[in-house]
PDB file of N, CA and C in Angstrom:
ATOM      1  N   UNK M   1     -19.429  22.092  25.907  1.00  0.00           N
ATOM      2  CA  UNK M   1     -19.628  22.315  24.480  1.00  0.00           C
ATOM      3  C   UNK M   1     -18.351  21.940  23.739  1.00  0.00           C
ATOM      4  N   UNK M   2     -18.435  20.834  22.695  1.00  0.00           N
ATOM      5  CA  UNK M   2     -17.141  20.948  21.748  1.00  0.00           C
ATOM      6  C   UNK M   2     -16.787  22.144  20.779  1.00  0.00           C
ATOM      7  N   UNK M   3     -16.253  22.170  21.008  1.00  0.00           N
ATOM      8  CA  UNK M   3     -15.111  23.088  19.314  1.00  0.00           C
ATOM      9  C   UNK M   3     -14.743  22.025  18.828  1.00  0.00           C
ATOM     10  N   UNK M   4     -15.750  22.071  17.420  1.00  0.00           N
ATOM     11  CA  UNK M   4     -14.975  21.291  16.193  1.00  0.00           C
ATOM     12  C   UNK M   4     -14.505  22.092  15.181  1.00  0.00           C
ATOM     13  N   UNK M   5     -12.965  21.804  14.757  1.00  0.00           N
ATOM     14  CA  UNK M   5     -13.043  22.569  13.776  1.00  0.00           C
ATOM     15  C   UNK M   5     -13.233  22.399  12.467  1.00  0.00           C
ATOM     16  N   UNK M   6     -13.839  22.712  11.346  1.00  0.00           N
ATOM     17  CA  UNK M   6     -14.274  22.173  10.437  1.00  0.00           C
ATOM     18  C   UNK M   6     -13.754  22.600   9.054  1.00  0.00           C
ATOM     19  N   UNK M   7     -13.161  22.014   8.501  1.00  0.00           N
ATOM     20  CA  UNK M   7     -11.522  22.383   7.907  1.00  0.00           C
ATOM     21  C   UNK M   7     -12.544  21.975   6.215  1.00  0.00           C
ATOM     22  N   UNK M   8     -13.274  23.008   5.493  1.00  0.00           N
ATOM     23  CA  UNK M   8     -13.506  23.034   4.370  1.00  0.00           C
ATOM     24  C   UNK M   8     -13.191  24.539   3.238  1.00  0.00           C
ATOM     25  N   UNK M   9     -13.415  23.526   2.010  1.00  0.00           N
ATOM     26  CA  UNK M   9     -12.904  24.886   1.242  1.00  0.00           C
ATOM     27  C   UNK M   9     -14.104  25.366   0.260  1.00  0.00           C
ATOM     28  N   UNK M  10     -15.039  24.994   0.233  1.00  0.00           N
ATOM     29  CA  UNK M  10     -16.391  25.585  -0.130  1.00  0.00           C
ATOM     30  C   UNK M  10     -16.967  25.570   0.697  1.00  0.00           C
ATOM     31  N   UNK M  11     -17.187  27.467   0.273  1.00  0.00           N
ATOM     32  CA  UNK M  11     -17.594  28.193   1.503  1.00  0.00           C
ATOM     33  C   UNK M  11     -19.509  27.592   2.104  1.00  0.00           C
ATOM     34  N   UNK M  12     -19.893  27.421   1.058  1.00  0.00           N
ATOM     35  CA  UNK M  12     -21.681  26.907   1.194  1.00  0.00           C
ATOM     36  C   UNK M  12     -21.370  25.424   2.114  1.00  0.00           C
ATOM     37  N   UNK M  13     -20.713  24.426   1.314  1.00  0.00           N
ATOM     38  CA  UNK M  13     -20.989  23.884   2.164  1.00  0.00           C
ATOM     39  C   UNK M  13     -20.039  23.601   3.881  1.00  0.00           C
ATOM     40  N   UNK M  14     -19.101  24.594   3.889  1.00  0.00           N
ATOM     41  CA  UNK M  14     -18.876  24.917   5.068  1.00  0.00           C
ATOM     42  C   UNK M  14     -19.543  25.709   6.209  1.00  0.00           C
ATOM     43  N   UNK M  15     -20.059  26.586   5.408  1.00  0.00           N
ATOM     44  CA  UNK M  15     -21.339  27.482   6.321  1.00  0.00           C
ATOM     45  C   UNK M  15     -22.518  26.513   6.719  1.00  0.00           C
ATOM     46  N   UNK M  16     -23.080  25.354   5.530  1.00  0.00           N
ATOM     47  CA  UNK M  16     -24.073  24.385   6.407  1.00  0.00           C
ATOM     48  C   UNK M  16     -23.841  23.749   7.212  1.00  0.00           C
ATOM     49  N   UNK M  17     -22.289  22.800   7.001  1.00  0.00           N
ATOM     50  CA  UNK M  17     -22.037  22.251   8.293  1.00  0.00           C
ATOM     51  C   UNK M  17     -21.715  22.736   9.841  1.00  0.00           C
ATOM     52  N   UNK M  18     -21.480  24.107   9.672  1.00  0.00           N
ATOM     53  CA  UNK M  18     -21.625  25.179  11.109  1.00  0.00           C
ATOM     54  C   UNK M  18     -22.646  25.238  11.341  1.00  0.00           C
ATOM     55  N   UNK M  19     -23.561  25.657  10.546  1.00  0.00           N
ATOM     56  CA  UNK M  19     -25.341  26.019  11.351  1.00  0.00           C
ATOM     57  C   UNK M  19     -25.896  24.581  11.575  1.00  0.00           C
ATOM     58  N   UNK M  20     -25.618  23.006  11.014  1.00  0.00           N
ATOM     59  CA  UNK M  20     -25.791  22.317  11.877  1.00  0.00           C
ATOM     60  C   UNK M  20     -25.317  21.755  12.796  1.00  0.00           C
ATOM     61  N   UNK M  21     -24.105  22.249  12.889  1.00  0.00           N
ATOM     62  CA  UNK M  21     -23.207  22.012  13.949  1.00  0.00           C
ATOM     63  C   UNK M  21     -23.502  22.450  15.459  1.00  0.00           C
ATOM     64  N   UNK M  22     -24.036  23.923  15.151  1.00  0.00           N
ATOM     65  CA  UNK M  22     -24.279  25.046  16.080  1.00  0.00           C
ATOM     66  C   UNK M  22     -25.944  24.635  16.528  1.00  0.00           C
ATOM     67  N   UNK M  23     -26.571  24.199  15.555  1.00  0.00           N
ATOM     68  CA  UNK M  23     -28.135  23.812  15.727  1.00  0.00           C
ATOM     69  C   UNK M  23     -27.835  22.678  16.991  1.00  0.00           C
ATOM     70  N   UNK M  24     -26.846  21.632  17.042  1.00  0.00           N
ATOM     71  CA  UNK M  24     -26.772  20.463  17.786  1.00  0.00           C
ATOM     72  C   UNK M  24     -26.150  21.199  18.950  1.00  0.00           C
ATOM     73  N   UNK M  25     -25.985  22.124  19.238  1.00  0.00           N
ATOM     74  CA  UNK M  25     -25.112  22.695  20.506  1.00  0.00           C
ATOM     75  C   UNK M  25     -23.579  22.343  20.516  1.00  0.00           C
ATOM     76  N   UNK M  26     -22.847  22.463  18.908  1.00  0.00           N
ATOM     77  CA  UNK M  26     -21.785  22.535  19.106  1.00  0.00           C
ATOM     78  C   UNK M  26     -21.065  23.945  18.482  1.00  0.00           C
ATOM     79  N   UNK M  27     -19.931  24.296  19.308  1.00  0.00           N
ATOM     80  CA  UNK M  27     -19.358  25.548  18.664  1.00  0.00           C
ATOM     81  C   UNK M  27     -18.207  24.949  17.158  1.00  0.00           C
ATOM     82  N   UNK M  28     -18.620  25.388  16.458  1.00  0.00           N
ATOM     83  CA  UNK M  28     -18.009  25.114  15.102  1.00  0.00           C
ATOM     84  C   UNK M  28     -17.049  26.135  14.879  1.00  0.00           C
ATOM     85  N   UNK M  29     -15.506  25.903  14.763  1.00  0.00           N
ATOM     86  CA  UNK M  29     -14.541  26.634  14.093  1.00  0.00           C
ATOM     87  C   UNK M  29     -14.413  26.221  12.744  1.00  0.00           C
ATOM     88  N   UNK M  30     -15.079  27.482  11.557  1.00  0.00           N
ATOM     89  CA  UNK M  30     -15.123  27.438  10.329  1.00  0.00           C
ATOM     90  C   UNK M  30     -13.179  27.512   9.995  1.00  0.00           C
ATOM     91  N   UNK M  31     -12.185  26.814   8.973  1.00  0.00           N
ATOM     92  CA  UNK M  31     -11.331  27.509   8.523  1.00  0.00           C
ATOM     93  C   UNK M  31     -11.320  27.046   6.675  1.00  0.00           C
ATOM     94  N   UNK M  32     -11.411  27.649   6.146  1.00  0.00           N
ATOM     95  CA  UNK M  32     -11.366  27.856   4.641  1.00  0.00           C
ATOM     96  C   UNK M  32     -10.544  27.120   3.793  1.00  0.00           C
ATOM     97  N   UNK M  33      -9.053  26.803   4.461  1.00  0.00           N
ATOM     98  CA  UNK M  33      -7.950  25.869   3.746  1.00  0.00           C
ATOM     99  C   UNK M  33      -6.905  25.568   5.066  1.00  0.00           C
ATOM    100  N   UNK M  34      -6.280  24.813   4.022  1.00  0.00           N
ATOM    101  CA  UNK M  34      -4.913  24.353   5.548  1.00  0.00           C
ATOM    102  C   UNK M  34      -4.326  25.242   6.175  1.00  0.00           C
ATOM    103  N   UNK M  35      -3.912  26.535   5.591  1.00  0.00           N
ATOM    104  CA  UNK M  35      -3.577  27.551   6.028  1.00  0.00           C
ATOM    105  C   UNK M  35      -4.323  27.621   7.323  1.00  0.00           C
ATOM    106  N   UNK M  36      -5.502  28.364   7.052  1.00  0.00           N
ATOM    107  CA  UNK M  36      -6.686  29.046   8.176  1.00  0.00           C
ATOM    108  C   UNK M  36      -6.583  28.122   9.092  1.00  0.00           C
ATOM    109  N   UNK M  37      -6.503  26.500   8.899  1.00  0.00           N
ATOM    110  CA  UNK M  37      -6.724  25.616   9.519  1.00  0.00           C
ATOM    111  C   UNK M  37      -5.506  25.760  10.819  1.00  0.00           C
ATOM    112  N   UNK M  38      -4.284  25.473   9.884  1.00  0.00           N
ATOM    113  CA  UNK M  38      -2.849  25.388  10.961  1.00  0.00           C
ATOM    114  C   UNK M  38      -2.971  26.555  12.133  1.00  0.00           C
ATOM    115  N   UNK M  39      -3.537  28.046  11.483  1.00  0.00           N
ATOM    116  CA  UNK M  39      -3.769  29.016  12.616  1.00  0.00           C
ATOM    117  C   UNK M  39      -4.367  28.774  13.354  1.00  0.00           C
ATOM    118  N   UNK M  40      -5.772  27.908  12.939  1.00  0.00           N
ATOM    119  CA  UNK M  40      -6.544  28.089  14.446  1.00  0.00           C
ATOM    120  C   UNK M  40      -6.272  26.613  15.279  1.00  0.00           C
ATOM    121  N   UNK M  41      -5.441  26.215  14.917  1.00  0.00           N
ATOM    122  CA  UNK M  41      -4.605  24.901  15.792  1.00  0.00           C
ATOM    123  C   UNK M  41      -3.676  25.926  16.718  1.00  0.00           C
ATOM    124  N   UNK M  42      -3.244  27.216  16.292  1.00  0.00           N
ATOM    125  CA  UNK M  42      -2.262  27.614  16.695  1.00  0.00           C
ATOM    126  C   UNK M  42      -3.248  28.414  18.122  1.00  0.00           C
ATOM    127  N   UNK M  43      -4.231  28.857  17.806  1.00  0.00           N
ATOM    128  CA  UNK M  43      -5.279  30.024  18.611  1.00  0.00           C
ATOM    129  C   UNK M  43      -6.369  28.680  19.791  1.00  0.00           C
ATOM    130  N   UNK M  44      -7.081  28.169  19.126  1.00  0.00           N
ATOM    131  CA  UNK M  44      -7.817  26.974  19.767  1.00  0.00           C
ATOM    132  C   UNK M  44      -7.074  25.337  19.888  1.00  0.00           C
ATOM    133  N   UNK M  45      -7.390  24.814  21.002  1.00  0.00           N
ATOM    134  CA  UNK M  45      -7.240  23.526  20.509  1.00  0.00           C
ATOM    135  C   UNK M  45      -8.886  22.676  20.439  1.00  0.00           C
ATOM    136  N   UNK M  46      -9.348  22.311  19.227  1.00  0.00           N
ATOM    137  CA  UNK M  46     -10.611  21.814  19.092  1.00  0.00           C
ATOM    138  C   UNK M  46     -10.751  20.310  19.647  1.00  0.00           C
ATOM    139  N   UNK M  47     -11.645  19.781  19.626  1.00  0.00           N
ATOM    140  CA  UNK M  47     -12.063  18.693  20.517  1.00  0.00           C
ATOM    141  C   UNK M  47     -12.087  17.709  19.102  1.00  0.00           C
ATOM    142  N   UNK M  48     -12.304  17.898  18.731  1.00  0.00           N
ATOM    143  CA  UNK M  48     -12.568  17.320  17.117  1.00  0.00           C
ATOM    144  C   UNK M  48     -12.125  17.827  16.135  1.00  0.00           C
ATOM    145  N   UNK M  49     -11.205  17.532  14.933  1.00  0.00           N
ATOM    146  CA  UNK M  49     -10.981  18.171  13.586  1.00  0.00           C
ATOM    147  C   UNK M  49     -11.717  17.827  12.684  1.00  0.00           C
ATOM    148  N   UNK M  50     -12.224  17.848  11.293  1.00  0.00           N
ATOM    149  CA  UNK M  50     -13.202  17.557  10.200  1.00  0.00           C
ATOM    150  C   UNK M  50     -12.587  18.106   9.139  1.00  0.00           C
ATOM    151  N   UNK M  51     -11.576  17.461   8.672  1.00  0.00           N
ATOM    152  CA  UNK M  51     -11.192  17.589   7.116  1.00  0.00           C
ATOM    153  C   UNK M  51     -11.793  17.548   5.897  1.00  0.00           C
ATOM    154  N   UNK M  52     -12.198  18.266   5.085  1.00  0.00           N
ATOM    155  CA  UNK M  52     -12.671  18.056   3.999  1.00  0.00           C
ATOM    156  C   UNK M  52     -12.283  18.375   2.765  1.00  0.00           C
ATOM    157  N   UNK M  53     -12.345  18.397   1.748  1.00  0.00           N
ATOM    158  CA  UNK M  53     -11.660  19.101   0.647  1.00  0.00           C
ATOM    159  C   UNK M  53     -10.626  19.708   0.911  1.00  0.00           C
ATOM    160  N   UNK M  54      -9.441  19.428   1.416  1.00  0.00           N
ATOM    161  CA  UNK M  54      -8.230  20.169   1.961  1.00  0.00           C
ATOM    162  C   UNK M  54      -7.306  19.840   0.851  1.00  0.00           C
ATOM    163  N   UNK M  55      -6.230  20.620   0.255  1.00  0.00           N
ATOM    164  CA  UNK M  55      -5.025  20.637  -0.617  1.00  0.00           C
ATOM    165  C   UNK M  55      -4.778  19.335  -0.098  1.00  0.00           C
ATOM    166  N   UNK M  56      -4.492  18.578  -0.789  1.00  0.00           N
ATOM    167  CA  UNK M  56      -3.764  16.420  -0.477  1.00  0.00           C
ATOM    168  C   UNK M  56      -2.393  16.883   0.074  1.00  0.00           C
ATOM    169  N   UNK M  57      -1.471  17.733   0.065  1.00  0.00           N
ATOM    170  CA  UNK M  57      -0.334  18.026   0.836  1.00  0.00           C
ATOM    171  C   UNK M  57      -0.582  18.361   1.947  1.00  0.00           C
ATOM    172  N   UNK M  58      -1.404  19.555   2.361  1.00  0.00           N
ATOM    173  CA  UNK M  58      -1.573  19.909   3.850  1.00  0.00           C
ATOM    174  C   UNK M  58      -2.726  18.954   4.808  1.00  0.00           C
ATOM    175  N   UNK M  59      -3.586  17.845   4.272  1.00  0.00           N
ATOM    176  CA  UNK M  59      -4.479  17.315   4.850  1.00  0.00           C
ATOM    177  C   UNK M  59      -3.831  16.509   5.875  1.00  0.00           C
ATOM    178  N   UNK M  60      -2.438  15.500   5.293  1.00  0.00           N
ATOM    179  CA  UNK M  60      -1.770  14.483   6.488  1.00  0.00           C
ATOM    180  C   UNK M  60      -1.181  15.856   7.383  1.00  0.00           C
ATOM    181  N   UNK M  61      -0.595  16.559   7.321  1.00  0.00           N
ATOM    182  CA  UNK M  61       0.024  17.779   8.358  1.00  0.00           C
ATOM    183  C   UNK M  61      -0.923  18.142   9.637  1.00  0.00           C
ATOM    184  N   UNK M  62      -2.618  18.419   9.065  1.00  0.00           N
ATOM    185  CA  UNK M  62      -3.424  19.078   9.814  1.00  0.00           C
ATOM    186  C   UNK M  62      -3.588  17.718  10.675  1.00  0.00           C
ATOM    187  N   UNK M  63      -3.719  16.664  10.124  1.00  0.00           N
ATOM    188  CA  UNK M  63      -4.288  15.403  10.613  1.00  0.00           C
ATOM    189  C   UNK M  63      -2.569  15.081  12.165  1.00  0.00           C
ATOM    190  N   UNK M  64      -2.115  14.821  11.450  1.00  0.00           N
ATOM    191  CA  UNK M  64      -0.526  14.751  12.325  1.00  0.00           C
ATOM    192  C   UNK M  64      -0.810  15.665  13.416  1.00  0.00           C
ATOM    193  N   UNK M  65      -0.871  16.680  13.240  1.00  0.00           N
ATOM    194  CA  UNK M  65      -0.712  17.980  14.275  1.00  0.00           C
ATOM    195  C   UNK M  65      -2.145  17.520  14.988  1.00  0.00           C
ATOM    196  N   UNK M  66      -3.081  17.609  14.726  1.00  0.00           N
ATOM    197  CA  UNK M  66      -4.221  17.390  15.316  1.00  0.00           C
ATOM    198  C   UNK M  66      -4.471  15.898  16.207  1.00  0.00           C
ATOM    199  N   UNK M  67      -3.912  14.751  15.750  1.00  0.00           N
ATOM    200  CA  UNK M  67      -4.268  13.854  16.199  1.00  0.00           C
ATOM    201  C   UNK M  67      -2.993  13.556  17.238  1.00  0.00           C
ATOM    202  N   UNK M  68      -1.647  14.105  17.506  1.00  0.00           N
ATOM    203  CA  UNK M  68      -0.999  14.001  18.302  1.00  0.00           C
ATOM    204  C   UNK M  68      -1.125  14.701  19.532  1.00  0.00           C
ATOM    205  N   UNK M  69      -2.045  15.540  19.070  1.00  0.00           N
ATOM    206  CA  UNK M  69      -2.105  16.779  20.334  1.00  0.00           C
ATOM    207  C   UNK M  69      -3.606  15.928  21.108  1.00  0.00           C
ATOM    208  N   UNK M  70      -4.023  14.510  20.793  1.00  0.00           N
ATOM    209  CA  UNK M  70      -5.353  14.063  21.528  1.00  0.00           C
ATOM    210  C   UNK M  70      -6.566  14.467  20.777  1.00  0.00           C
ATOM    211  N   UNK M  71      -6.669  15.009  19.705  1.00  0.00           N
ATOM    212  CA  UNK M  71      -7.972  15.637  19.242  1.00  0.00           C
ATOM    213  C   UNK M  71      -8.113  14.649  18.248  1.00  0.00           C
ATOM    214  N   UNK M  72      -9.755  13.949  17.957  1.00  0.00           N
ATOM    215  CA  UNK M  72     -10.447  13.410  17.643  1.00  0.00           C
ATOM    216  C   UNK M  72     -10.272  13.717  15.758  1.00  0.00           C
ATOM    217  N   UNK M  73      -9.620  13.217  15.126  1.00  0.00           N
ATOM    218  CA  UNK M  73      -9.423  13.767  14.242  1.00  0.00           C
ATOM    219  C   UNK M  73     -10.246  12.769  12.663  1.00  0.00           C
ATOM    220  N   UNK M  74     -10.821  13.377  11.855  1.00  0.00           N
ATOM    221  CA  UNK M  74     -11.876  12.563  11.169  1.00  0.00           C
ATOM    222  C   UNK M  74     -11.295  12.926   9.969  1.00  0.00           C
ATOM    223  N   UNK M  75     -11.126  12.449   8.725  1.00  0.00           N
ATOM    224  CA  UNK M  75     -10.448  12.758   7.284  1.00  0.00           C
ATOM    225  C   UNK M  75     -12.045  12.111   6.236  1.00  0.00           C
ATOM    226  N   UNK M  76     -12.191  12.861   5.756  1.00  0.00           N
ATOM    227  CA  UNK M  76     -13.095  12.728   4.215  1.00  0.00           C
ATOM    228  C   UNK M  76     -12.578  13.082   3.032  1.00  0.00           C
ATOM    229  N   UNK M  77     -11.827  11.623   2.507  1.00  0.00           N
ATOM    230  CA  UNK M  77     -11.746  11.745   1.331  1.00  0.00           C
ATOM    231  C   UNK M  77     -12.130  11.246  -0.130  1.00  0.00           C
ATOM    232  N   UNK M  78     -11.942  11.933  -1.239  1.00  0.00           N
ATOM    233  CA  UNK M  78     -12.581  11.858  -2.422  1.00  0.00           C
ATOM    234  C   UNK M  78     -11.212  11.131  -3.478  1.00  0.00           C
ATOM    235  N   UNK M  79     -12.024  10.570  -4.688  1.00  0.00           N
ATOM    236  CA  UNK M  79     -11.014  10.070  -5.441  1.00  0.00           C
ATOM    237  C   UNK M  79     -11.994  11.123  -6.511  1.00  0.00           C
ATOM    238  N   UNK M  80     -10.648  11.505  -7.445  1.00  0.00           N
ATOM    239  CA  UNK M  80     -11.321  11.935  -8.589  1.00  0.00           C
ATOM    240  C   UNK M  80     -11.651  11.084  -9.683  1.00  0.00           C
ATOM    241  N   UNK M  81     -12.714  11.621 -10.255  1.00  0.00           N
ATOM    242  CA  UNK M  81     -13.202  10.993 -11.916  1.00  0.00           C
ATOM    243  C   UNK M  81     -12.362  10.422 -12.757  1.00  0.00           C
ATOM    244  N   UNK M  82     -12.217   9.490 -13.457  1.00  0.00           N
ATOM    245  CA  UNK M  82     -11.235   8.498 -14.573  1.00  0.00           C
ATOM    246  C   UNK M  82     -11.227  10.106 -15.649  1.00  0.00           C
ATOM    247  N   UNK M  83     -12.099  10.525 -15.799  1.00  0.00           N
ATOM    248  CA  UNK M  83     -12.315  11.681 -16.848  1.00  0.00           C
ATOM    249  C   UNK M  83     -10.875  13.087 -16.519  1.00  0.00           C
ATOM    250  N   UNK M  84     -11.088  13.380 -15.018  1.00  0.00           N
ATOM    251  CA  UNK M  84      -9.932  13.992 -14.318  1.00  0.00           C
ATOM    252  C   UNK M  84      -8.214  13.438 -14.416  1.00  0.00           C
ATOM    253  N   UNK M  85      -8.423  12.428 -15.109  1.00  0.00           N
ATOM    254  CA  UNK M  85      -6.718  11.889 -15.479  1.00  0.00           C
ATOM    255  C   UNK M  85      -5.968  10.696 -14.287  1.00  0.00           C
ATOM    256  N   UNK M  86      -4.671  10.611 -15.250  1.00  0.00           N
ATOM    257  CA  UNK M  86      -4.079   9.423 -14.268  1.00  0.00           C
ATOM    258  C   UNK M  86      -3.451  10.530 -12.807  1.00  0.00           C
ATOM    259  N   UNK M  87      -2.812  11.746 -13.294  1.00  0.00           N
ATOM    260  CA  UNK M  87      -2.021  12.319 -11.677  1.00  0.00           C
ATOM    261  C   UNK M  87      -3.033  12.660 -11.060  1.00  0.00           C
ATOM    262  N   UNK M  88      -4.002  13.233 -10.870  1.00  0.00           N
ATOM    263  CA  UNK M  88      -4.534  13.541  -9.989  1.00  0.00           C
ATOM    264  C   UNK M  88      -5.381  12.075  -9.312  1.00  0.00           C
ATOM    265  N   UNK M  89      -5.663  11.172 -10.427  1.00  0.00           N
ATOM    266  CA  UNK M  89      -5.826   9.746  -9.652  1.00  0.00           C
ATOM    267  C   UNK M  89      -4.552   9.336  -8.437  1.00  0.00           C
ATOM    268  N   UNK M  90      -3.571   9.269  -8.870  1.00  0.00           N
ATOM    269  CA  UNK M  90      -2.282   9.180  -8.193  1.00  0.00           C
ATOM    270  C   UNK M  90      -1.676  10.214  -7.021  1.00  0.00           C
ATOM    271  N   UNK M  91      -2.041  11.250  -7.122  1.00  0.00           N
ATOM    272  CA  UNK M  91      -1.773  12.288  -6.239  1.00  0.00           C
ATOM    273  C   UNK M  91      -3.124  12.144  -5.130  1.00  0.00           C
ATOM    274  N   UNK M  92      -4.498  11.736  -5.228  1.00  0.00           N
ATOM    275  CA  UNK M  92      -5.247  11.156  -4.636  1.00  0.00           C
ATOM    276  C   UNK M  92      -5.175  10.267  -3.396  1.00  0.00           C
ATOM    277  N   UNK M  93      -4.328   9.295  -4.585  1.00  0.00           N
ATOM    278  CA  UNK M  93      -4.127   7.800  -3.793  1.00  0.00           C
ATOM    279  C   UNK M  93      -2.878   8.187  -2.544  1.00  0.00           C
ATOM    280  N   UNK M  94      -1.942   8.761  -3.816  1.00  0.00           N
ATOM    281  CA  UNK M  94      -1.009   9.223  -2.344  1.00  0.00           C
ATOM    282  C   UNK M  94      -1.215   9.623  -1.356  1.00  0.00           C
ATOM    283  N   UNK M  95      -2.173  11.004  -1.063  1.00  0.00           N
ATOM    284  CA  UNK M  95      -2.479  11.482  -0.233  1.00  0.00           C
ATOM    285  C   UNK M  95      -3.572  10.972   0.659  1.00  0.00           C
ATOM    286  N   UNK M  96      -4.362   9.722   0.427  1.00  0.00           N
ATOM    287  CA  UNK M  96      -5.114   8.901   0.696  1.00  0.00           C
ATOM    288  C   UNK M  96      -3.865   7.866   1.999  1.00  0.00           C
ATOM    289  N   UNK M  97      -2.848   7.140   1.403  1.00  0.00           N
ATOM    290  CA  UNK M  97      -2.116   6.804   2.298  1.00  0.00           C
ATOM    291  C   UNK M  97      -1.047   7.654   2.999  1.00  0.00           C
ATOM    292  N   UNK M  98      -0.895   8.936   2.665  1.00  0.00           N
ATOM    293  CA  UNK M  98      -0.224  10.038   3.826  1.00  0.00           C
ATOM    294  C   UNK M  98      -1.381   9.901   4.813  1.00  0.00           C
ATOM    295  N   UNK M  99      -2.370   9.762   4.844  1.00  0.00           N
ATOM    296  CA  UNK M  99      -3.575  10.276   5.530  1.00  0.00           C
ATOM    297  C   UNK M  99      -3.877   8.989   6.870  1.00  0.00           C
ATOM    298  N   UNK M 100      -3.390   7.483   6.227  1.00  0.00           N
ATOM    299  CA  UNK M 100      -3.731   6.772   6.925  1.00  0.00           C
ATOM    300  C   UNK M 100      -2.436   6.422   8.551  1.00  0.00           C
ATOM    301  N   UNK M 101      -3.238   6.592   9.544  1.00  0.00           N
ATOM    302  CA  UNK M 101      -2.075   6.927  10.664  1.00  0.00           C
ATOM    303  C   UNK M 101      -1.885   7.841  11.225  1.00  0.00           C
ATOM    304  N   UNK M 102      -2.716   8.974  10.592  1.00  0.00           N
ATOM    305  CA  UNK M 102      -2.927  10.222  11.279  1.00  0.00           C
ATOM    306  C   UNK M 102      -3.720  10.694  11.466  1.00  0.00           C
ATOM    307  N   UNK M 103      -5.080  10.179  11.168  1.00  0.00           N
ATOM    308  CA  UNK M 103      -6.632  10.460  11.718  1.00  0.00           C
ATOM    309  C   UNK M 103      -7.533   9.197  12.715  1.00  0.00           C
ATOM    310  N   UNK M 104      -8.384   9.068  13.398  1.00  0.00           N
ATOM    311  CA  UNK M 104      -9.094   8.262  13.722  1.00  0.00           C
ATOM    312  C   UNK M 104      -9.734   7.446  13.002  1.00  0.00           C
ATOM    313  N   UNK M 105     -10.357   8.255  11.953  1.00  0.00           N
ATOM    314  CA  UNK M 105     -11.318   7.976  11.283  1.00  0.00           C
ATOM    315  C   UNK M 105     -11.176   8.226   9.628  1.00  0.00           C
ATOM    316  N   UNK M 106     -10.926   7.750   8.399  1.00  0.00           N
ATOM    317  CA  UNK M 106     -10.802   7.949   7.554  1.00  0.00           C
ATOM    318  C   UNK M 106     -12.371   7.751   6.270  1.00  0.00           C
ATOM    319  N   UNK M 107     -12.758   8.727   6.017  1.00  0.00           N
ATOM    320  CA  UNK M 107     -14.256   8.263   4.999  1.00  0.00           C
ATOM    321  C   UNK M 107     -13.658   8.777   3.865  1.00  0.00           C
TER     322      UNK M 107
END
């Protein structure tokens, strides 16, 4: 059975991706933010990580730590709305290339 851990910060759609996680016969480690996340790197080592909505500072960290230690590490990220402004466009992008080099897989 894998442990994936599944590194989101809304709680709904973190709870769906566990019950289908768990539906496919995998054990899903829920953690809430980078925080929760770095602990249970510290308690489990998961077979897979799943970044999602993570703070753009702690996402390359979890990804680094995770993908050096051999774990399968996957990044999903979002650009915000033209409506949302130029920094958070820019703080985006940055954290978009912190990100590249430290996951497998980048969406």
């Amino acid at each position: 059975m894998f442990n994936i851990l599944v590194v989101e910060d809304d709680f709904n759609t973190r709870r769906l991706m566990c019950a289908v996680l768990e539906r496919y016969g995998y054990n899903p480690v829920p953690a809430a933010n980078g925080e929760d996340a770095l602990a249970e790197l510290d308690r489990i080592t998961p077979d897979v990580v799943h970044l999602h909505n993570v703070h753009t500072q702690l996402s390359p960290l979890i990804a680094e730590i995770a993908h050096e230690a051999g774990i399968l590490t996957v990044g999903v990220v979002t650009k915000p709305f033209k409506f949302e402004g130029k920094r958070r466009m820019d703080q985006a992008t940055e954290g978009i290339k912190e990100m590249l080099g430290k996951v497998d897989s980048l969406l």
